[in-house]
Amino acid sequence: MNTKVSKEEFPRLVRQHAAAVINLTARLLPDRREAEEVAQDAFVKAFLQLGSFRGDSSFLTWVQRIAYHEALDHLRRRQPHLIELSELQAVPEVEDFSTGREERILLLEEAVGQLPADDQLLLHLFYYEERPLREIAYVMESEPNTLSQRLHRIRKRLMAMIKLKEDEQK
């Protein structure tokens, strides 16, 4: 791996990886504008720390690690956001599907939405982006085996949540 990234290369790398970094921060921060701001902060921090990039991972993984921590810091600093009841919109009714498969997918999506942001991010990186556990471990500062066990627990929790919802609907 290339261990050095020059300041001249940095703008090209930002353009190349901005979407992936924003997608990561958006998994932790539901407000898209906040996610973009945190991603921008992560790139600024990466630029200022460019000399510390050793090439142990890809540039994208390194920047995503910075963005992950920036998003967590942002969540810690954030004040609770109160909304008016009038701001809430009615949730459209879900059709009753005959196969049950679509209904189960909706239940899964609902259950995933109830997980902590960190668990949602892990699922997204592993299943949707198909990132290897060693890369995810680097971003989330964990061990691959720990993440593997965590994925197993998350899957079990999701299955229990889905079963409970299915039982409630009967």
Short mmCIF file of C-alpha atoms in Angstrom, two decimals, residues 19-78:
data_model
loop_
_atom_site.label_atom_id
_atom_site.label_comp_id
_atom_site.label_asym_id
_atom_site.label_seq_id
_atom_site.Cartn_x
_atom_site.Cartn_y
_atom_site.Cartn_z
CA ALA A 19 -19.94 9.74 -0.80
CA ALA A 20 -18.69 6.70 1.14
CA VAL A 21 -17.73 8.84 4.14
CA ILE A 22 -21.07 10.67 4.11
CA ASN A 23 -22.90 7.33 3.87
CA LEU A 24 -21.05 6.15 6.96
CA THR A 25 -21.83 9.28 8.99
CA ALA A 26 -25.45 9.20 7.77
CA ARG A 27 -25.79 5.74 9.34
CA LEU A 28 -25.01 7.27 12.73
CA LEU A 29 -26.66 10.66 12.28
CA PRO A 30 -30.20 10.70 10.91
CA ASP A 31 -30.06 14.33 9.77
CA ARG A 32 -28.36 14.40 6.36
CA ARG A 33 -27.03 17.94 6.86
CA GLU A 34 -25.40 16.95 10.15
CA ALA A 35 -23.94 13.84 8.51
CA GLU A 36 -22.42 15.97 5.73
CA GLU A 37 -20.99 18.46 8.24
CA VAL A 38 -19.45 15.67 10.32
CA ALA A 39 -18.00 14.09 7.16
CA GLN A 40 -16.52 17.44 6.21
CA ASP A 41 -15.04 17.78 9.71
CA ALA A 42 -13.54 14.32 9.32
CA PHE A 43 -11.86 15.30 6.05
CA VAL A 44 -10.48 18.46 7.64
CA LYS A 45 -9.12 16.41 10.53
CA ALA A 46 -7.67 13.88 8.08
CA PHE A 47 -5.95 16.69 6.16
CA LEU A 48 -4.46 18.07 9.36
CA GLN A 49 -3.29 14.58 10.36
CA LEU A 50 -2.13 13.53 6.89
CA GLY A 51 1.38 12.91 8.16
CA SER A 52 0.07 10.23 10.54
CA PHE A 53 -1.40 8.12 7.71
CA ARG A 54 0.90 5.08 7.64
CA GLY A 55 -0.85 3.05 4.97
CA ASP A 56 -1.79 0.19 7.32
CA SER A 57 -5.20 0.38 5.68
CA SER A 58 -6.66 2.05 2.63
CA PHE A 59 -7.08 5.81 2.67
CA LEU A 60 -10.87 5.34 2.66
CA THR A 61 -10.79 3.07 5.71
CA TRP A 62 -8.52 5.53 7.52
CA VAL A 63 -10.82 8.48 6.78
CA GLN A 64 -13.91 6.45 7.72
CA ARG A 65 -12.32 5.66 11.07
CA ILE A 66 -11.86 9.38 11.67
CA ALA A 67 -15.43 10.05 10.51
CA TYR A 68 -16.77 7.31 12.79
CA HIS A 69 -15.19 8.97 15.82
CA GLU A 70 -16.29 12.44 14.72
CA ALA A 71 -19.88 11.16 14.44
CA LEU A 72 -19.74 9.54 17.89
CA ASP A 73 -18.34 12.77 19.35
CA HIS A 74 -21.11 14.69 17.63
CA LEU A 75 -23.74 12.38 19.13
CA ARG A 76 -22.26 12.82 22.61
CA ARG A 77 -22.32 16.62 22.31
CA ARG A 78 -25.76 16.79 20.79
#
